[in-house]
């Protein structure tokens, strides 16, 4: 676990905060809540609209996170920097988990920041009481959990793609396709599930996603074994 | 020499239907530099990756410092330093942070001190806080070597380390590798550069299509099965050749500056050379030198590879 944390720390410190472009892209996502609030000037917005906007504030940074996961793995393969890492006394799973943590950690922080910023701005724009009714604390937690689930699910599947393709360009293209498909599936299933069994189907959907994460992470772990990665380098 | 540090025991490695290594065995001792030679696709990189513990053999085993790769690959990785032809650095990181990161991965006691030591050893102290992306190709390769030494490994695996380096940097890299031999490291050098191998390797293993085509000391490989000798002299070349023929020695004329020269390969040099000299002197030929000719490693290598190709 210590090695996984080291790998994660390196990703955050040098690949995210060491890359001005990445920081700039993330700043754009932080600005999204402002755009969402300002684009709804009506003071009569309903609770459902506030919830939908909050969900967007949480999910948009997560989308960028999935693309980031795809690029971090394919770039390591492309630049050959994976070889020294594989030659170090680190377990395969520590490399995969470390890199995932290194990407998911900052992106989830931005998701939380984005939702918090949205909450403050929406309270000022639509009224604190209305926003508090639409977004009680458990709902805010739920939004962050949804973002995390999305990141884990899409990220794990993208991880498998990243192991199989040779170039970061191909990785990004397939990741983009996966992001679109997963978002549509995620949104569609959530809408349907919310109407079934008083919303209990949503819980079932969440559990199914966790199950899918476990399967995807297991496949990712297998395809990211040294043997497999080296054979594809 | 202090005993075998690397032992490759009957290793076979398949990638699908492709056999990259086919029952390969060789060893490297402490304080020894062994050059692993062979054409592209011979299996050099696969062999070094198996020894480094980053690729498992399909059958057979590699033992590093008494530890089998199959049994404990992580322990093997802790004992190996691995350098490839590409430096493969995280270019956004400064040198200090980079070496400290790998120091921590290898559980080095004081990574900061070790990073400073290695930077000093390789003449990079003034660049410790510079981003690696700004380094020249030669400096990047030095950093890759520093990374491989961060945990002071017993074994150093160098896969084409001097590729794309300018002659000066390649020379200083060679001196550095030789200095590691003096510190009892076992060094396996995979290279296409036969001149480099001839200069620094104690022994050579030639791989061809995944098999060991020949193994031996550098001097042993350079020595032909039947050594040739070159005699230079003042006098008529035809007379000299006829004198050798009378002594039962077939000789070939060789171009030489300002003197005659003949090459011959006696069955038994101890008697054949004396007979050749006597025959020449009896015919009034003034002999200047009689020297044993040695093949270059390059000539030996091509002879070995071409013989392996015919099998």
Coordinates of C-alpha atoms in Angstrom, one line a residue:
Chain A
X1 CA 0.0 0.0 0.0
X2 CA 2.9 2.3 0.7
X3 CA 4.1 1.9 -2.8
X4 CA 0.6 2.6 -4.2
X5 CA 0.5 5.8 -2.1
X6 CA 4.0 6.8 -3.4
X7 CA 2.8 6.3 -7.0
X8 CA -0.3 8.3 -6.3
X9 CA 1.6 11.1 -4.7
X10 CA 3.9 11.4 -7.7
X11 CA 1.0 11.5 -10.1
X12 CA -0.7 14.3 -8.2
X13 CA 2.4 16.3 -7.4
X14 CA 4.2 16.1 -10.8
X15 CA 1.7 15.0 -13.5
X16 CA -1.3 17.0 -12.4
X17 CA 0.1 20.0 -10.5
X18 CA 3.3 19.9 -12.6
X19 CA 1.3 20.3 -15.8
X20 CA 0.0 23.8 -16.2
X21 CA -2.3 22.6 -19.0
X22 CA -3.9 20.0 -16.6
X23 CA -4.4 22.6 -13.9
X24 CA -6.0 25.0 -16.5
X25 CA -8.4 22.3 -17.7
X26 CA -9.4 21.5 -14.1
X27 CA -10.0 25.2 -13.4
X28 CA -12.4 25.3 -16.3
X29 CA -14.5 22.6 -14.5
X30 CA -14.4 24.6 -11.3
X31 CA -16.0 27.5 -13.2
X32 CA -18.9 25.3 -14.5
X33 CA -21.1 25.9 -11.4
X34 CA -20.8 29.6 -12.0
X35 CA -22.0 29.1 -15.6
X36 CA -24.8 26.9 -14.5
X37 CA -26.1 29.3 -11.9
X38 CA -25.7 32.4 -14.1
X39 CA -27.5 30.7 -17.0
X40 CA -30.6 30.3 -14.8
X41 CA -31.5 33.8 -13.7
X42 CA -35.1 33.0 -12.9
X43 CA -35.7 33.1 -9.1
X44 CA -38.5 30.6 -9.6
X45 CA -36.4 27.5 -10.5
X46 CA -37.8 24.3 -9.1
X47 CA -36.0 21.9 -6.7
X48 CA -35.5 19.4 -9.5
X49 CA -33.7 21.9 -11.7
X50 CA -31.4 22.8 -8.7
X51 CA -30.7 19.0 -8.2
X52 CA -30.0 18.5 -11.9
X53 CA -27.6 21.5 -12.0
X54 CA -25.9 20.2 -8.9
X55 CA -25.6 16.7 -10.5
X56 CA -24.0 18.3 -13.5
X57 CA -21.5 20.2 -11.3
X58 CA -20.5 16.9 -9.7
X59 CA -20.3 14.9 -12.9
X60 CA -18.6 17.2 -15.3
X61 CA -15.2 17.1 -13.5
X62 CA -15.6 13.3 -13.2
X63 CA -15.8 13.2 -17.0
X64 CA -12.5 14.9 -17.3
X65 CA -11.1 12.5 -14.7
X66 CA -11.9 9.4 -16.9
X67 CA -10.1 11.0 -19.8
X68 CA -7.2 11.7 -17.5
X69 CA -7.0 8.1 -16.4
X70 CA -6.9 6.9 -20.0
X71 CA -4.0 9.3 -20.8
X72 CA -1.9 8.7 -17.7
X73 CA -1.6 4.9 -18.5
X74 CA -1.2 5.2 -22.3
X75 CA 1.4 7.9 -21.9
X76 CA 3.4 5.8 -19.5
X77 CA 3.4 3.0 -22.1
X78 CA 4.2 5.4 -25.0
X79 CA 7.1 7.1 -23.2
X80 CA 8.5 3.9 -21.8
X81 CA 8.4 5.2 -18.3
X82 CA 6.4 2.1 -17.2
X83 CA 9.5 -0.1 -17.6
X84 CA 11.5 1.5 -14.7
X85 CA 8.4 1.3 -12.6
X86 CA 7.9 -2.4 -13.5
X87 CA 11.6 -3.0 -12.7
X88 CA 11.1 -1.7 -9.2
X89 CA 10.1 -3.9 -6.3
X90 CA 6.4 -2.9 -6.5
X91 CA 3.4 -5.2 -7.0
X92 CA 1.4 -4.8 -10.2
X93 CA -1.7 -4.0 -8.1
X94 CA 0.2 -1.2 -6.3
X95 CA 1.0 0.5 -9.7
X96 CA -2.7 0.2 -10.9
X97 CA -4.2 1.3 -7.6
X98 CA -1.6 4.1 -7.1
X99 CA -2.2 5.5 -10.6
X100 CA -6.0 5.3 -10.1
X101 CA -5.8 7.0 -6.7
X102 CA -3.5 9.7 -8.2
X103 CA -6.2 10.5 -10.7
X104 CA -9.4 9.9 -8.8
X105 CA -8.2 11.8 -5.6
X106 CA -7.7 15.2 -7.3
X107 CA -10.7 14.8 -9.6
X108 CA -13.0 13.9 -6.7
X109 CA -11.7 16.9 -4.7
X110 CA -12.6 19.1 -7.7
X111 CA -16.1 17.4 -7.8
X112 CA -16.6 18.2 -4.1
X113 CA -15.3 21.8 -4.7
X114 CA -17.5 22.2 -7.7
X115 CA -20.7 21.0 -5.8
X116 CA -19.8 23.3 -2.8
X117 CA -19.3 26.3 -5.1
X118 CA -22.5 25.5 -6.8
X119 CA -24.3 25.3 -3.4
X120 CA -23.0 28.7 -2.3
X121 CA -23.7 30.4 -5.7
X122 CA -27.2 28.8 -6.0
X123 CA -28.0 29.9 -2.4
X124 CA -27.2 33.4 -3.3
X125 CA -29.1 33.3 -6.6
X126 CA -32.1 31.1 -5.8
X127 CA -32.4 31.6 -2.1
X128 CA -30.7 29.6 0.7
X129 CA -34.0 27.9 1.9
X130 CA -34.9 26.6 -1.5
X131 CA -31.4 25.3 -2.1
X132 CA -31.3 23.7 1.3
X133 CA -34.6 21.9 0.6
X134 CA -33.4 20.7 -2.8
X135 CA -30.0 19.7 -1.6
X136 CA -30.0 18.4 2.0
X137 CA -26.7 17.0 3.3
X138 CA -27.5 13.4 2.4
X139 CA -28.2 14.5 -1.1
X140 CA -24.9 16.3 -1.3
X141 CA -23.1 13.1 -0.1
X142 CA -25.1 11.1 -2.7
X143 CA -23.9 13.4 -5.4
X144 CA -20.3 12.9 -4.5
X145 CA -20.8 9.2 -4.2
X146 CA -22.4 9.2 -7.7
X147 CA -19.4 11.1 -9.1
X148 CA -17.1 8.6 -7.4
X149 CA -19.0 5.6 -8.7
X150 CA -19.0 7.0 -12.2
X151 CA -15.2 7.7 -11.9
X152 CA -14.6 4.2 -10.7
X153 CA -16.8 2.5 -13.2
X154 CA -15.8 4.4 -16.3
X155 CA -12.2 4.6 -15.0
X156 CA -11.9 0.9 -14.6
X157 CA -13.2 0.1 -18.1
X158 CA -11.0 2.8 -19.6
X159 CA -8.1 1.3 -17.7
X160 CA -8.7 -2.0 -19.6
X161 CA -8.7 -0.1 -22.9
X162 CA -5.5 1.7 -21.9
X163 CA -3.8 -1.6 -21.4
X164 CA -4.8 -2.9 -24.8
X165 CA -4.1 0.0 -27.1
X166 CA -0.6 1.1 -28.0
X167 CA -0.9 4.9 -28.4
X168 CA -2.4 7.6 -26.2
X169 CA -4.3 8.9 -29.2
X170 CA -6.1 5.6 -29.7
X171 CA -6.6 5.5 -25.9
X172 CA -8.2 8.9 -25.8
X173 CA -10.5 8.2 -28.7
X174 CA -11.8 4.9 -27.2
X175 CA -12.0 6.6 -23.8
X176 CA -14.1 9.4 -25.3
X177 CA -16.5 6.9 -26.8
X178 CA -16.7 5.0 -23.5
X179 CA -17.3 8.3 -21.6
X180 CA -20.2 9.2 -23.9
X181 CA -21.7 5.7 -23.8
X182 CA -21.3 5.3 -20.0
X183 CA -22.8 8.7 -19.4
X184 CA -25.8 7.9 -21.5
X185 CA -26.2 4.5 -19.8
X186 CA -25.6 6.0 -16.4
X187 CA -28.2 8.8 -16.9
X188 CA -30.8 6.5 -18.6
X189 CA -30.6 3.8 -16.0
X190 CA -30.8 6.3 -13.2
X191 CA -33.9 7.9 -14.7
X192 CA -35.6 4.6 -15.1
X193 CA -34.5 3.3 -11.7
X194 CA -35.7 6.5 -10.0
X195 CA -39.3 5.7 -11.2
X196 CA -39.3 2.1 -10.1
X197 CA -40.2 0.9 -6.6
X198 CA -40.2 4.3 -4.9
X199 CA -36.6 4.9 -5.9
X200 CA -35.3 1.6 -4.3
X201 CA -34.3 0.5 -7.7
X202 CA -31.7 3.3 -7.5
X203 CA -30.0 1.5 -4.6
X204 CA -30.0 -1.7 -6.7
X205 CA -28.5 0.3 -9.6
X206 CA -25.8 1.6 -7.2
X207 CA -25.0 -2.0 -6.0
X208 CA -24.9 -3.2 -9.7
X209 CA -22.4 -0.4 -10.5
X210 CA -20.2 -1.4 -7.5
X211 CA -20.4 -5.0 -8.8
X212 CA -19.4 -3.8 -12.3
X213 CA -16.5 -1.9 -10.7
X214 CA -15.2 -5.0 -9.0
X215 CA -15.4 -7.0 -12.3
X216 CA -13.7 -4.2 -14.2
X217 CA -11.0 -3.7 -11.7
X218 CA -10.2 -7.4 -11.6
X219 CA -10.0 -7.5 -15.4
X220 CA -7.8 -4.3 -15.3
X221 CA -5.6 -5.9 -12.7
X222 CA -5.1 -9.0 -15.0
X223 CA -4.5 -7.0 -18.2
X224 CA -2.0 -4.8 -16.3
X225 CA 0.2 -7.6 -15.1
X226 CA 3.8 -7.0 -16.1
X227 CA 3.6 -9.9 -18.5
X228 CA 0.7 -8.5 -20.4
X229 CA 1.9 -4.9 -20.4
X230 CA 5.4 -5.9 -21.6
X231 CA 4.0 -8.1 -24.3
X232 CA 2.1 -5.0 -25.7
X233 CA 4.9 -2.5 -25.3
Chain B
X1 CA 35.6 -13.2 -8.9
X2 CA 33.4 -14.0 -5.9
X3 CA 30.9 -16.6 -7.3
X4 CA 28.0 -16.6 -9.6
X5 CA 25.5 -13.8 -9.0
X6 CA 23.4 -14.3 -12.1
X7 CA 22.5 -17.8 -13.2
X8 CA 20.2 -18.3 -16.1
X9 CA 19.1 -22.0 -16.0
X10 CA 17.6 -23.5 -19.1
X11 CA 15.2 -20.6 -19.7
X12 CA 12.6 -20.8 -22.4
X13 CA 10.3 -17.8 -23.0
X14 CA 7.4 -17.9 -25.4
X15 CA 5.2 -15.0 -26.6
X16 CA 2.2 -16.9 -28.1
X17 CA 3.7 -19.0 -30.9
X18 CA 7.0 -17.1 -30.9
X19 CA 9.9 -18.7 -29.0
X20 CA 12.0 -15.7 -27.9
X21 CA 14.4 -17.8 -25.7
X22 CA 15.0 -21.5 -26.2
X23 CA 16.6 -23.4 -23.3
X24 CA 19.2 -20.6 -22.6
X25 CA 21.7 -21.0 -19.8
X26 CA 24.6 -18.8 -18.8
X27 CA 26.0 -17.1 -15.7
X28 CA 27.6 -13.9 -14.6
X29 CA 30.0 -13.7 -11.6
X30 CA 30.6 -11.0 -9.2
X31 CA 33.0 -8.4 -10.5
X32 CA 32.5 -9.6 -14.1
X33 CA 31.1 -7.8 -17.2
X34 CA 29.4 -10.2 -19.6
X35 CA 28.3 -8.9 -23.0
X36 CA 25.1 -10.4 -24.4
X37 CA 25.5 -10.1 -28.1
X38 CA 23.2 -11.1 -31.0
X39 CA 21.2 -9.7 -33.9
X40 CA 17.8 -8.0 -33.4
X41 CA 15.3 -10.5 -32.2
X42 CA 17.9 -12.8 -30.8
X43 CA 16.4 -12.6 -27.3
X44 CA 18.8 -10.2 -25.5
X45 CA 16.1 -7.9 -24.1
X46 CA 13.9 -10.8 -23.1
X47 CA 16.7 -12.4 -21.3
X48 CA 17.6 -9.2 -19.4
X49 CA 13.9 -8.6 -18.5
X50 CA 13.6 -12.1 -17.1
X51 CA 16.8 -11.6 -15.0
X52 CA 15.4 -8.3 -13.8
X53 CA 12.2 -10.0 -12.6
X54 CA 9.9 -8.1 -14.8
X55 CA 9.1 -11.0 -17.1
X56 CA 8.5 -14.6 -16.0
X57 CA 10.2 -17.4 -17.9
X58 CA 7.8 -20.0 -19.6
X59 CA 10.1 -22.7 -18.3
X60 CA 13.5 -22.8 -16.5
X61 CA 14.5 -20.2 -14.0
X62 CA 16.9 -17.3 -13.4
X63 CA 18.6 -17.0 -10.1
X64 CA 19.9 -13.6 -8.9
X65 CA 22.1 -13.5 -5.8
X66 CA 20.7 -16.9 -4.8
X67 CA 17.0 -15.9 -5.3
X68 CA 14.9 -17.5 -8.0
X69 CA 12.9 -15.1 -10.1
X70 CA 10.0 -17.5 -10.1
X71 CA 10.1 -17.8 -6.3
X72 CA 10.4 -14.1 -5.3
X73 CA 10.5 -11.6 -8.2
X74 CA 10.2 -8.6 -5.9
X75 CA 13.4 -9.7 -4.0
X76 CA 15.1 -10.1 -7.3
X77 CA 14.0 -6.6 -8.4
X78 CA 15.5 -5.2 -5.2
X79 CA 18.9 -6.6 -6.2
X80 CA 18.9 -5.5 -9.8
X81 CA 19.5 -2.1 -11.5
X82 CA 18.0 -2.0 -15.0
X83 CA 18.9 0.5 -17.7
X84 CA 17.3 0.4 -21.2
X85 CA 18.4 2.1 -24.4
X86 CA 15.8 4.8 -23.8
X87 CA 16.2 6.8 -20.5
X88 CA 12.4 6.7 -20.0
X89 CA 12.2 9.5 -17.4
X90 CA 9.3 11.4 -15.9
X91 CA 10.3 14.6 -17.6
X92 CA 8.2 17.0 -15.4
X93 CA 10.1 15.9 -12.3
X94 CA 13.4 17.6 -11.2
X95 CA 16.3 15.3 -10.8
X96 CA 16.3 15.4 -7.0
X97 CA 12.6 14.5 -6.8
X98 CA 13.0 11.8 -9.4
X99 CA 15.8 10.0 -7.7
X100 CA 14.1 10.4 -4.3
X101 CA 10.9 8.9 -5.7
X102 CA 12.8 5.8 -6.9
X103 CA 14.8 5.7 -3.7
X104 CA 11.6 5.4 -1.7
X105 CA 10.2 2.7 -4.1
X106 CA 13.3 0.7 -3.4
X107 CA 13.1 1.4 0.4
X108 CA 16.4 3.3 0.5
X109 CA 17.1 4.5 4.1
X110 CA 17.8 8.2 3.3
X111 CA 16.6 8.9 -0.3
X112 CA 17.6 12.6 -0.2
X113 CA 21.2 11.8 0.7
X114 CA 21.4 9.0 -1.8
X115 CA 20.1 11.3 -4.6
X116 CA 22.8 13.9 -3.7
X117 CA 25.5 11.1 -3.7
X118 CA 24.5 9.8 -7.1
X119 CA 24.2 13.3 -8.6
X120 CA 27.8 13.9 -7.4
X121 CA 29.0 10.6 -8.7
X122 CA 27.7 11.4 -12.2
X123 CA 28.5 15.0 -12.2
X124 CA 25.0 16.3 -12.0
X125 CA 25.0 18.1 -8.7
X126 CA 24.4 21.5 -10.2
X127 CA 21.3 20.2 -12.0
X128 CA 19.6 18.5 -9.0
X129 CA 16.7 21.0 -9.1
X130 CA 16.3 21.1 -12.9
X131 CA 13.4 19.4 -14.6
X132 CA 14.5 16.3 -16.5
X133 CA 12.8 17.4 -19.7
X134 CA 15.5 20.1 -20.0
X135 CA 18.4 17.6 -19.9
X136 CA 20.4 16.6 -23.0
X137 CA 20.2 13.0 -24.2
X138 CA 23.5 12.1 -22.6
X139 CA 22.5 13.6 -19.3
X140 CA 19.2 11.8 -19.4
X141 CA 21.0 8.5 -19.9
X142 CA 23.2 9.4 -16.9
X143 CA 20.0 10.0 -14.9
X144 CA 18.7 6.5 -16.0
X145 CA 22.0 5.0 -14.7
X146 CA 21.7 7.0 -11.4
X147 CA 18.1 5.6 -11.1
X148 CA 19.4 2.1 -11.6
X149 CA 22.0 2.5 -8.9
X150 CA 19.7 4.3 -6.4
X151 CA 19.5 1.1 -4.2
X152 CA 23.1 0.1 -4.7
X153 CA 22.2 -3.1 -6.5
X154 CA 24.4 -6.2 -6.7
X155 CA 23.5 -6.7 -10.4
X156 CA 23.4 -4.2 -13.2
X157 CA 21.5 -5.0 -16.4
X158 CA 22.4 -2.6 -19.2
X159 CA 20.3 -3.0 -22.3
X160 CA 22.0 -0.9 -25.0
X161 CA 22.9 1.8 -22.6
X162 CA 25.1 3.8 -25.0
X163 CA 22.6 4.0 -27.9
X164 CA 22.4 7.6 -29.3
X165 CA 25.2 8.9 -27.0
X166 CA 28.0 11.0 -28.4
X167 CA 31.4 9.3 -28.4
X168 CA 32.6 11.4 -25.4
X169 CA 29.6 10.5 -23.2
X170 CA 29.7 6.8 -24.4
X171 CA 33.4 6.7 -23.4
X172 CA 32.7 8.2 -19.9
X173 CA 29.8 5.7 -19.6
X174 CA 32.2 2.8 -20.4
X175 CA 34.7 4.0 -17.7
X176 CA 31.9 4.2 -15.2
X177 CA 30.7 0.6 -16.0
X178 CA 34.3 -0.6 -15.6
X179 CA 34.5 1.2 -12.2
X180 CA 31.4 -0.7 -11.1
X181 CA 33.2 -4.0 -12.0
X182 CA 35.9 -3.0 -9.6
X183 CA 33.2 -2.6 -6.9
X184 CA 32.2 -6.3 -7.4
X185 CA 29.0 -5.7 -9.3
X186 CA 27.8 -8.4 -11.7
X187 CA 27.1 -6.6 -15.0
X188 CA 25.2 -7.9 -18.0
X189 CA 25.6 -5.7 -21.0
X190 CA 23.2 -6.3 -23.9
X191 CA 24.7 -4.5 -26.9
X192 CA 25.1 -4.3 -30.6
X193 CA 28.3 -2.3 -30.2
X194 CA 31.0 -4.9 -30.6
X195 CA 33.7 -2.4 -30.1
X196 CA 32.3 -1.5 -26.7
X197 CA 31.9 -5.2 -25.8
X198 CA 35.5 -5.9 -26.9
X199 CA 36.8 -3.0 -24.7
X200 CA 35.0 -3.8 -21.5
X201 CA 33.5 -7.3 -21.4
X202 CA 35.3 -10.2 -19.7
X203 CA 33.1 -12.7 -21.3
X204 CA 30.7 -12.8 -24.2
X205 CA 27.5 -14.8 -24.7
X206 CA 26.2 -14.7 -28.3
X207 CA 22.5 -15.4 -28.8
X208 CA 21.1 -16.3 -32.1
X209 CA 17.3 -16.9 -32.6
X210 CA 16.8 -17.4 -28.9
X211 CA 19.6 -19.9 -28.4
X212 CA 23.2 -19.5 -27.1
X213 CA 25.3 -19.8 -30.2
X214 CA 28.6 -19.4 -28.4
X215 CA 29.9 -18.4 -24.9
X216 CA 33.4 -17.7 -23.8
X217 CA 36.0 -15.2 -22.7
X218 CA 36.4 -12.2 -25.1
X219 CA 40.0 -13.4 -25.9
X220 CA 38.8 -17.0 -26.4
X221 CA 36.2 -16.0 -28.9
X222 CA 38.6 -13.8 -30.8
X223 CA 41.1 -16.6 -31.1
X224 CA 40.2 -18.6 -34.2
X225 CA 40.1 -22.4 -34.2
X226 CA 43.4 -22.4 -36.1
X227 CA 45.4 -19.2 -35.4
X228 CA 47.1 -17.4 -38.2
X229 CA 50.6 -15.9 -38.2
X230 CA 52.0 -13.0 -40.1
X231 CA 55.6 -12.8 -41.1
X232 CA 57.1 -9.6 -42.5
X233 CA 60.5 -9.5 -44.2
X234 CA 62.8 -7.7 -46.6
X235 CA 63.3 -9.7 -49.7
X236 CA 61.5 -11.2 -52.7
X237 CA 58.0 -12.3 -51.9
X238 CA 57.9 -15.3 -54.3
X239 CA 61.2 -16.6 -52.9
X240 CA 59.9 -16.3 -49.4
X241 CA 56.7 -18.2 -50.4
X242 CA 58.6 -20.9 -52.1
X243 CA 60.8 -21.3 -49.0
X244 CA 57.7 -21.8 -46.8
X245 CA 56.3 -24.2 -49.3
X246 CA 59.5 -26.3 -49.1
X247 CA 58.9 -26.4 -45.3
X248 CA 55.4 -27.7 -45.9
X249 CA 53.7 -24.5 -45.1
X250 CA 51.1 -22.9 -47.4
X251 CA 51.2 -19.1 -47.2
X252 CA 49.3 -16.2 -48.7
X253 CA 50.9 -12.8 -49.7
X254 CA 49.6 -9.9 -47.8
X255 CA 49.9 -6.2 -48.6
X256 CA 52.3 -4.4 -46.3
X257 CA 54.0 -1.0 -46.3
X258 CA 57.7 -1.2 -47.4
X259 CA 58.2 -4.9 -46.7
X260 CA 57.0 -8.3 -47.8
X261 CA 54.4 -10.1 -45.7
X262 CA 53.0 -13.6 -45.7
X263 CA 50.1 -15.1 -43.7
X264 CA 50.1 -18.7 -42.8
X265 CA 48.3 -21.1 -40.4
X266 CA 50.6 -23.9 -39.1
X267 CA 48.9 -27.0 -37.8
X268 CA 51.3 -26.9 -34.8
X269 CA 52.7 -23.4 -34.2
X270 CA 55.4 -24.7 -31.9
X271 CA 57.1 -26.6 -34.7
X272 CA 55.6 -24.9 -37.7
X273 CA 56.8 -21.4 -36.8
X274 CA 60.4 -22.5 -36.2
X275 CA 60.4 -24.4 -39.5
X276 CA 59.0 -21.4 -41.3
X277 CA 61.6 -19.1 -39.8
X278 CA 64.5 -21.5 -40.6
X279 CA 63.3 -21.9 -44.2
X280 CA 63.1 -18.1 -44.7
X281 CA 66.6 -17.5 -43.1
X282 CA 68.1 -20.3 -45.1
X283 CA 66.9 -18.6 -48.3
X284 CA 68.4 -15.3 -47.3
X285 CA 65.2 -13.6 -46.4
X286 CA 65.7 -11.0 -43.7
X287 CA 62.8 -11.5 -41.3
X288 CA 61.4 -8.4 -39.5
X289 CA 58.6 -9.7 -37.4
X290 CA 56.5 -12.9 -36.7
X291 CA 53.2 -12.2 -35.0
X292 CA 50.1 -14.1 -34.1
X293 CA 47.0 -12.5 -35.7
X294 CA 43.9 -12.1 -33.6
X295 CA 40.4 -11.6 -34.9
X296 CA 38.5 -8.6 -33.8
X297 CA 35.4 -9.4 -31.8
X298 CA 33.4 -8.2 -34.7
X299 CA 35.0 -10.8 -37.0
X300 CA 34.5 -13.5 -34.4
X301 CA 30.9 -12.4 -33.9
X302 CA 30.1 -12.6 -37.6
X303 CA 31.7 -16.0 -38.0
X304 CA 29.7 -17.3 -35.0
X305 CA 26.4 -15.8 -36.2
X306 CA 27.0 -17.1 -39.8
X307 CA 27.8 -20.6 -38.5
X308 CA 24.7 -20.5 -36.3
X309 CA 22.6 -19.4 -39.3
X310 CA 23.8 -22.4 -41.3
X311 CA 22.8 -24.9 -38.6

